[in-house]
Amino acid sequence: MDERAPSAGAAAGPNRPSAEDLIDRVARGDQAAFAALYDRFAGSVLGVIERVVRNPAYAEEVAQEVLLEVWQKAPRYAEARGSAQSWVLTIAHRRAVDRVRSEQAAQQRDQREQVLAERPYDEVSEATVARLEQERVRHCLGSLTDLQRQSVTMAYYTGYTYREVAELLHTPLGTVKTRLRDGLIRLRDCLGVAR
């Protein structure tokens, strides 16, 4: 960015179109008008962004994004809502604040991940919890009828399909499905799993 660009507030002269005229021309796709607008506002845009972002490399990146946004959104500019300078600098300020928030969120996310990564893994605790859960499931399986337990075990622990369970038990498929449904309902109630 050229820091020697004329100030954004420089008045339009007989040979110099106003910023509002330039934006109107940019809205119609006039690249020369965009170049003039860029030259007029680049320094001010960068200044606003640097005050918020406080990182020169990020500020230049955000300034480029802002000027691209001005090019893309020029048709939306409404002179009745404010000057072209205020519109451009408002976009610059918003983008700069967004960048700061984004960087802060990324830092917080990284810190949370680091805390989680540093948290010690307690194998004994994990094994104990797993063993207790297995005991609960075994206890609840014991509360099923023999036919329900046999069907559930074959379908969920051995990996047979409902049809295979029916064939192995020489039982109609509908009967096996009913046993499985009833058995799973009883397991759910026994384990205290919410519906």
PDB file of N, CA, C and O in Angstrom, residues 4-11 16 39-41 43-44 85:
ATOM      1  N   ARG A   4       1.942   7.235   0.844  1.00  0.00           N
ATOM      2  CA  ARG A   4       1.997   8.627   0.422  1.00  0.00           C
ATOM      3  C   ARG A   4       0.743   9.031  -0.319  1.00  0.00           C
ATOM      4  O   ARG A   4       0.679  10.068  -0.945  1.00  0.00           O
ATOM      5  N   ALA A   5      -0.279   8.201  -0.267  1.00  0.00           N
ATOM      6  CA  ALA A   5      -1.528   8.511  -0.969  1.00  0.00           C
ATOM      7  C   ALA A   5      -2.130   9.783  -0.400  1.00  0.00           C
ATOM      8  O   ALA A   5      -1.996  10.071   0.777  1.00  0.00           O
ATOM      9  N   PRO A   6      -2.806  10.565  -1.213  1.00  0.00           N
ATOM     10  CA  PRO A   6      -3.444  11.786  -0.717  1.00  0.00           C
ATOM     11  C   PRO A   6      -4.473  11.437   0.342  1.00  0.00           C
ATOM     12  O   PRO A   6      -5.012  10.351   0.364  1.00  0.00           O
ATOM     13  N   SER A   7      -4.738  12.387   1.214  1.00  0.00           N
ATOM     14  CA  SER A   7      -5.677  12.119   2.304  1.00  0.00           C
ATOM     15  C   SER A   7      -7.065  11.857   1.740  1.00  0.00           C
ATOM     16  O   SER A   7      -7.449  12.383   0.714  1.00  0.00           O
ATOM     17  N   ALA A   8      -7.799  11.003   2.460  1.00  0.00           N
ATOM     18  CA  ALA A   8      -9.136  10.617   2.007  1.00  0.00           C
ATOM     19  C   ALA A   8     -10.078  11.798   1.984  1.00  0.00           C
ATOM     20  O   ALA A   8     -11.041  11.813   1.227  1.00  0.00           O
ATOM     21  N   GLY A   9      -9.811  12.766   2.787  1.00  0.00           N
ATOM     22  CA  GLY A   9     -10.726  13.892   2.883  1.00  0.00           C
ATOM     23  C   GLY A   9     -10.466  14.982   1.864  1.00  0.00           C
ATOM     24  O   GLY A   9     -11.120  16.013   1.880  1.00  0.00           O
ATOM     25  N   ALA A  10      -9.464  14.773   0.974  1.00  0.00           N
ATOM     26  CA  ALA A  10      -9.157  15.808  -0.007  1.00  0.00           C
ATOM     27  C   ALA A  10     -10.403  16.120  -0.832  1.00  0.00           C
ATOM     28  O   ALA A  10     -11.095  15.236  -1.290  1.00  0.00           O
ATOM     29  N   ALA A  11     -10.677  17.375  -0.978  1.00  0.00           N
ATOM     30  CA  ALA A  11     -11.907  17.797  -1.671  1.00  0.00           C
ATOM     31  C   ALA A  11     -11.806  17.512  -3.161  1.00  0.00           C
ATOM     32  O   ALA A  11     -10.736  17.491  -3.736  1.00  0.00           O
ATOM     33  N   ARG A  16     -10.954  16.546 -10.374  1.00  0.00           N
ATOM     34  CA  ARG A  16     -10.921  15.426  -9.432  1.00  0.00           C
ATOM     35  C   ARG A  16     -12.340  15.082  -8.999  1.00  0.00           C
ATOM     36  O   ARG A  16     -12.986  15.860  -8.306  1.00  0.00           O
ATOM     37  N   ASP A  39      -6.354   4.739  -4.520  1.00  0.00           N
ATOM     38  CA  ASP A  39      -5.309   5.721  -4.211  1.00  0.00           C
ATOM     39  C   ASP A  39      -5.788   6.725  -3.168  1.00  0.00           C
ATOM     40  O   ASP A  39      -5.021   7.141  -2.290  1.00  0.00           O
ATOM     41  N   ARG A  40      -7.035   7.092  -3.235  1.00  0.00           N
ATOM     42  CA  ARG A  40      -7.579   8.091  -2.322  1.00  0.00           C
ATOM     43  C   ARG A  40      -7.725   7.547  -0.901  1.00  0.00           C
ATOM     44  O   ARG A  40      -7.487   8.249   0.068  1.00  0.00           O
ATOM     45  N   PHE A  41      -8.151   6.278  -0.760  1.00  0.00           N
ATOM     46  CA  PHE A  41      -8.488   5.763   0.571  1.00  0.00           C
ATOM     47  C   PHE A  41      -7.499   4.761   1.161  1.00  0.00           C
ATOM     48  O   PHE A  41      -7.608   4.432   2.348  1.00  0.00           O
ATOM     49  N   GLY A  43      -4.424   4.798   2.242  1.00  0.00           N
ATOM     50  CA  GLY A  43      -3.700   5.228   3.453  1.00  0.00           C
ATOM     51  C   GLY A  43      -4.608   5.316   4.665  1.00  0.00           C
ATOM     52  O   GLY A  43      -4.252   4.858   5.759  1.00  0.00           O
ATOM     53  N   SER A  44      -5.787   5.880   4.490  1.00  0.00           N
ATOM     54  CA  SER A  44      -6.732   6.012   5.609  1.00  0.00           C
ATOM     55  C   SER A  44      -7.225   4.653   6.077  1.00  0.00           C
ATOM     56  O   SER A  44      -7.353   4.399   7.280  1.00  0.00           O
ATOM     57  N   GLN A  85     -16.448   8.308   2.265  1.00  0.00           N
ATOM     58  CA  GLN A  85     -15.321   8.111   3.177  1.00  0.00           C
ATOM     59  C   GLN A  85     -15.775   7.355   4.427  1.00  0.00           C
ATOM     60  O   GLN A  85     -15.137   6.401   4.852  1.00  0.00           O
TER      61      GLN A  85
END
